[in-house]
Tab-separated table of C-alpha atoms in Angstrom:
chain	number	residue	atom	x	y	z
A	1	UNK	CA	20.917	7.755	-32.056
A	2	UNK	CA	20.319	5.946	-28.754
A	3	UNK	CA	23.358	7.414	-26.945
A	4	UNK	CA	22.293	10.887	-27.909
A	5	UNK	CA	18.754	10.356	-26.815
A	6	UNK	CA	20.129	8.650	-23.492
A	7	UNK	CA	22.192	12.011	-22.907
A	8	UNK	CA	19.211	14.117	-23.728
A	9	UNK	CA	17.154	12.041	-21.045
A	10	UNK	CA	19.950	12.668	-18.528
A	11	UNK	CA	20.179	16.387	-19.370
A	12	UNK	CA	16.494	16.613	-18.679
A	13	UNK	CA	17.068	14.985	-15.094
A	14	UNK	CA	16.190	11.435	-15.770
A	15	UNK	CA	18.280	8.624	-14.460
A	16	UNK	CA	19.049	6.348	-17.343
A	17	UNK	CA	20.181	2.719	-17.654
A	18	UNK	CA	20.446	0.251	-20.828
A	19	UNK	CA	17.772	-2.171	-21.794
A	20	UNK	CA	17.582	-4.964	-24.449
A	21	UNK	CA	14.688	-3.749	-26.517
A	22	UNK	CA	13.934	-7.310	-27.640
A	23	UNK	CA	13.793	-9.046	-24.054
A	24	UNK	CA	13.103	-5.682	-22.309
A	25	UNK	CA	15.705	-6.899	-19.734
A	26	UNK	CA	18.395	-4.597	-18.253
A	27	UNK	CA	21.778	-4.585	-20.024
A	28	UNK	CA	23.791	-3.662	-16.836
A	29	UNK	CA	24.614	-5.512	-13.853
A	30	UNK	CA	21.904	-4.351	-11.212
A	31	UNK	CA	19.333	-2.938	-13.638
A	32	UNK	CA	17.257	0.034	-12.425
A	33	UNK	CA	19.568	0.449	-9.589
A	34	UNK	CA	22.311	1.417	-11.776
A	35	UNK	CA	20.430	4.162	-13.412
A	36	UNK	CA	22.278	7.408	-13.593
A	37	UNK	CA	22.754	10.778	-15.010
A	38	UNK	CA	26.516	10.525	-15.534
A	39	UNK	CA	27.344	11.201	-19.102
A	40	UNK	CA	30.615	9.072	-19.176
A	41	UNK	CA	28.853	5.916	-17.890
A	42	UNK	CA	25.884	6.763	-20.471
A	43	UNK	CA	28.378	6.903	-23.387
A	44	UNK	CA	30.137	3.657	-22.190
A	45	UNK	CA	26.972	1.773	-21.900
A	46	UNK	CA	25.460	2.856	-25.186
A	47	UNK	CA	28.767	2.288	-27.059
A	48	UNK	CA	27.541	-1.087	-27.300
A	49	UNK	CA	24.963	-1.567	-30.386
A	50	UNK	CA	21.363	-2.807	-30.118
A	51	UNK	CA	20.526	-1.177	-26.615
A	52	UNK	CA	17.812	1.228	-25.674
A	53	UNK	CA	17.777	3.693	-22.869
A	54	UNK	CA	15.225	3.375	-19.965
A	55	UNK	CA	14.346	5.798	-17.211
A	56	UNK	CA	14.217	4.834	-13.744
A	57	UNK	CA	10.800	6.116	-12.835
A	58	UNK	CA	9.674	7.620	-9.432
A	59	UNK	CA	11.770	9.541	-7.187
A	60	UNK	CA	15.123	8.842	-9.247
A	61	UNK	CA	13.919	10.664	-12.411
A	62	UNK	CA	11.018	12.918	-11.153
A	63	UNK	CA	8.566	11.303	-13.316
A	64	UNK	CA	5.970	8.272	-13.146
A	65	UNK	CA	4.820	6.716	-16.613
A	66	UNK	CA	1.252	5.602	-17.205
A	67	UNK	CA	1.771	2.380	-19.421
A	68	UNK	CA	-1.014	1.865	-21.894
A	69	UNK	CA	-0.765	-1.556	-23.118
A	70	UNK	CA	-2.576	-2.369	-26.391
A	71	UNK	CA	-2.441	-5.786	-25.977
A	72	UNK	CA	-4.349	-6.147	-22.741
A	73	UNK	CA	-7.269	-3.470	-23.733
A	74	UNK	CA	-5.320	-0.465	-22.623
A	75	UNK	CA	-6.224	1.663	-25.512
A	76	UNK	CA	-9.895	1.063	-25.199
A	77	UNK	CA	-9.443	2.371	-21.737
A	78	UNK	CA	-7.648	5.211	-23.090
A	79	UNK	CA	-10.526	6.187	-25.698
A	80	UNK	CA	-12.877	6.145	-22.652
A	81	UNK	CA	-10.775	8.548	-20.446
A	82	UNK	CA	-9.070	10.735	-22.899
A	83	UNK	CA	-11.210	13.855	-22.225
A	84	UNK	CA	-10.262	13.482	-18.455
A	85	UNK	CA	-6.314	13.340	-18.934
A	86	UNK	CA	-4.318	16.445	-19.082
A	87	UNK	CA	-1.815	17.490	-21.957
A	88	UNK	CA	1.395	15.886	-21.119
A	89	UNK	CA	4.388	14.220	-22.481
A	90	UNK	CA	3.289	11.018	-24.433
A	91	UNK	CA	5.189	8.479	-26.973
A	92	UNK	CA	4.322	5.286	-28.799
A	93	UNK	CA	5.666	1.849	-27.465
A	94	UNK	CA	7.147	-0.759	-29.567
A	95	UNK	CA	3.963	-3.029	-28.730
A	96	UNK	CA	1.532	-0.311	-29.963
A	97	UNK	CA	0.705	1.153	-26.889
A	98	UNK	CA	1.564	4.462	-25.364
A	99	UNK	CA	3.581	5.828	-22.396
A	100	UNK	CA	2.008	9.014	-20.664
A	101	UNK	CA	4.878	10.769	-18.505
A	102	UNK	CA	3.591	12.668	-15.463
A	103	UNK	CA	5.368	14.513	-12.619
A	104	UNK	CA	6.345	12.401	-9.699
A	105	UNK	CA	5.258	13.189	-6.096
A	106	UNK	CA	6.576	11.545	-3.102
A	107	UNK	CA	4.243	8.511	-1.985
A	108	UNK	CA	3.039	8.006	-5.535
A	109	UNK	CA	3.109	4.215	-5.741
A	110	UNK	CA	3.809	1.842	-8.532
A	111	UNK	CA	0.215	0.194	-9.487
A	112	UNK	CA	0.074	-3.119	-11.054
A	113	UNK	CA	-1.515	-3.715	-14.442
A	114	UNK	CA	-5.397	-3.698	-14.679
A	115	UNK	CA	-5.710	-2.172	-11.144
A	116	UNK	CA	-6.164	1.488	-12.733
A	117	UNK	CA	-8.096	0.107	-15.650
A	118	UNK	CA	-7.705	-2.869	-18.144
A	119	UNK	CA	-4.281	-2.802	-19.796
A	120	UNK	CA	-3.168	0.153	-17.646
A	121	UNK	CA	-0.295	0.284	-15.156
A	122	UNK	CA	1.517	3.044	-13.264
A	123	UNK	CA	5.289	2.880	-13.058
A	124	UNK	CA	6.852	4.800	-10.173
A	125	UNK	CA	9.962	4.312	-7.674
A	126	UNK	CA	11.565	1.176	-8.360
A	127	UNK	CA	10.251	0.519	-11.748
A	128	UNK	CA	11.369	1.796	-15.111
A	129	UNK	CA	10.141	2.695	-18.405
A	130	UNK	CA	11.931	2.341	-21.923
A	131	UNK	CA	12.040	5.468	-23.834
A	132	UNK	CA	11.138	4.152	-27.117
A	133	UNK	CA	11.635	7.347	-29.087
A	134	UNK	CA	15.329	6.644	-29.051
A	135	UNK	CA	14.466	3.905	-31.631
A	136	UNK	CA	12.408	6.192	-33.710
A	137	UNK	CA	8.900	5.439	-32.460
A	138	UNK	CA	6.338	8.292	-32.494
A	139	UNK	CA	6.524	11.187	-30.352
A	140	UNK	CA	2.754	11.825	-29.776
A	141	UNK	CA	3.076	14.854	-27.775
A	142	UNK	CA	6.190	16.860	-26.497
A	143	UNK	CA	4.400	18.583	-23.761
A	144	UNK	CA	6.092	18.873	-20.489
A	145	UNK	CA	4.982	16.399	-18.057
A	146	UNK	CA	1.755	17.338	-16.266
A	147	UNK	CA	0.907	16.900	-12.656
A	148	UNK	CA	-0.393	13.353	-11.998
A	149	UNK	CA	-4.191	13.156	-12.074
A	150	UNK	CA	-5.150	11.977	-8.581
A	151	UNK	CA	-8.281	10.305	-9.726
A	152	UNK	CA	-6.241	7.654	-11.521
A	153	UNK	CA	-5.480	6.329	-8.228
A	154	UNK	CA	-7.683	3.200	-7.106
A	155	UNK	CA	-9.830	3.888	-4.024
A	156	UNK	CA	-8.216	2.412	-0.943
A	157	UNK	CA	-10.093	-0.294	0.684
A	158	UNK	CA	-12.451	0.681	3.213
A	159	UNK	CA	-11.330	-0.235	6.824
A	160	UNK	CA	-13.008	-3.252	8.101
A	161	UNK	CA	-15.389	-2.901	10.913
A	162	UNK	CA	-14.084	-4.591	14.173
A	163	UNK	CA	-15.761	-7.829	14.895
A	164	UNK	CA	-18.679	-7.265	17.257
A	165	UNK	CA	-18.182	-8.497	20.918
A	166	UNK	CA	-19.400	-11.496	21.869
A	167	UNK	CA	-22.328	-11.171	24.240
A	168	UNK	CA	-21.847	-13.731	27.197
A	169	UNK	CA	-24.756	-16.040	27.667
A	170	UNK	CA	-26.043	-16.940	30.967
A	171	UNK	CA	-23.931	-20.239	31.049
A	172	UNK	CA	-20.454	-18.633	30.083
A	173	UNK	CA	-21.078	-15.847	32.596
A	174	UNK	CA	-22.057	-18.351	35.395
A	175	UNK	CA	-18.966	-20.362	34.631
A	176	UNK	CA	-16.742	-17.465	34.801
A	177	UNK	CA	-18.008	-16.234	38.151
A	178	UNK	CA	-17.947	-19.877	39.404
A	179	UNK	CA	-14.423	-20.151	38.508
A	180	UNK	CA	-13.683	-17.021	40.903
A	181	UNK	CA	-16.395	-18.183	43.725
A	182	UNK	CA	-14.527	-21.512	43.841
A	183	UNK	CA	-11.001	-20.228	44.064
A	184	UNK	CA	-8.883	-21.814	46.853
A	185	UNK	CA	-6.981	-19.693	49.545
A	186	UNK	CA	-4.218	-18.041	48.055
A	187	UNK	CA	-5.879	-17.910	44.591
A	188	UNK	CA	-8.837	-15.847	45.331
A	189	UNK	CA	-7.772	-12.432	44.536
A	190	UNK	CA	-6.015	-13.495	41.422
A	191	UNK	CA	-8.981	-15.381	40.075
A	192	UNK	CA	-11.192	-12.728	41.047
A	193	UNK	CA	-9.366	-10.021	39.388
A	194	UNK	CA	-8.982	-12.217	36.134
A	195	UNK	CA	-12.830	-12.615	36.026
A	196	UNK	CA	-13.481	-8.770	36.573
A	197	UNK	CA	-10.877	-8.179	33.837
A	198	UNK	CA	-13.031	-10.403	31.458
A	199	UNK	CA	-16.193	-8.733	32.424
A	200	UNK	CA	-14.674	-5.334	31.861
A	201	UNK	CA	-14.151	-6.253	28.149
A	202	UNK	CA	-17.921	-6.667	27.991
A	203	UNK	CA	-18.493	-3.357	29.778
A	204	UNK	CA	-16.254	-1.706	27.252
A	205	UNK	CA	-18.327	-3.096	24.498
A	206	UNK	CA	-21.469	-1.895	26.031
A	207	UNK	CA	-22.814	-5.658	26.713
A	208	UNK	CA	-22.672	-5.116	30.466
A	209	UNK	CA	-23.073	-2.199	32.692
A	210	UNK	CA	-20.338	-1.252	34.957
A	211	UNK	CA	-22.280	-1.318	38.121
A	212	UNK	CA	-23.730	-4.601	37.122
A	213	UNK	CA	-20.347	-6.344	36.337
A	214	UNK	CA	-18.856	-4.913	39.797
A	215	UNK	CA	-21.686	-6.415	41.618
A	216	UNK	CA	-21.253	-9.923	40.065
A	217	UNK	CA	-17.599	-9.899	40.784
A	218	UNK	CA	-17.986	-8.571	44.155
A	219	UNK	CA	-20.592	-11.208	44.999
A	220	UNK	CA	-18.309	-14.218	43.644
A	221	UNK	CA	-15.418	-12.773	45.855
A	222	UNK	CA	-17.499	-13.050	48.955
A	223	UNK	CA	-18.706	-16.379	47.922
A	224	UNK	CA	-15.022	-17.396	47.639
A	225	UNK	CA	-14.398	-16.355	51.328
A	226	UNK	CA	-13.000	-12.798	50.833
A	227	UNK	CA	-14.239	-9.934	53.008
A	228	UNK	CA	-16.864	-7.872	51.179
A	229	UNK	CA	-14.716	-4.579	51.180
A	230	UNK	CA	-11.817	-6.607	49.713
A	231	UNK	CA	-13.909	-8.359	47.211
A	232	UNK	CA	-15.507	-5.065	46.335
A	233	UNK	CA	-11.845	-3.402	45.919
A	234	UNK	CA	-10.610	-6.012	43.699
A	235	UNK	CA	-13.862	-5.765	41.400
A	236	UNK	CA	-13.589	-2.149	41.249
A	237	UNK	CA	-10.011	-2.374	40.334
A	238	UNK	CA	-10.378	-4.957	37.648
A	239	UNK	CA	-13.515	-3.288	36.025
A	240	UNK	CA	-12.027	0.377	36.014
A	241	UNK	CA	-8.698	-0.986	34.874
A	242	UNK	CA	-10.046	-3.090	32.088
A	243	UNK	CA	-12.110	-0.115	30.894
A	244	UNK	CA	-8.962	2.360	30.856
């Protein structure tokens, strides 16, 4: 019976591999990575007794499976949401839950247990689902797989607001400008430009005006011994470059 069902799954476009129904572990070397629709390979696998076919969910089979786990309260979730779910392929599982089968679409992720709802997980690419019908478990609905209900996807977390800029207090601003103003010969333009870039960050965040920041940097350059036109050029370069 299991080999016939596995071949039926493969004919329906599902990539199949063997599982141990007691341990729910793969009975092939590479598990879900070995899943295939090749009839010869399927017959070889299921010539061994005691195995059950599983579908590689997601892209390999074109389906995803909503696993409703009775032991974690999934049936309670299902009772609350039944009116919102479309008619689709459904079958009972060994543990008393249900597998709801939907069409796969690119990008549909595997979603861990309890993220959609208590006792509910979604199996997509990289995961798998045992088809318990091969062992005679109830076919609840033989409807074709419906489109996946997008409302089942958990909302994406809202992007975090960037941290507000630190508004420089008078002391930190004075220390920054003093560092530039006390630069020794040979370091004046480098220190002045660096100080200007730090003030440009505050201009970009709106905590200083560009004109005020430029004037402060220019004055520090003059105090360091630079000609005013040179100090102003460095200040403008730093402030405007830092705002770009």
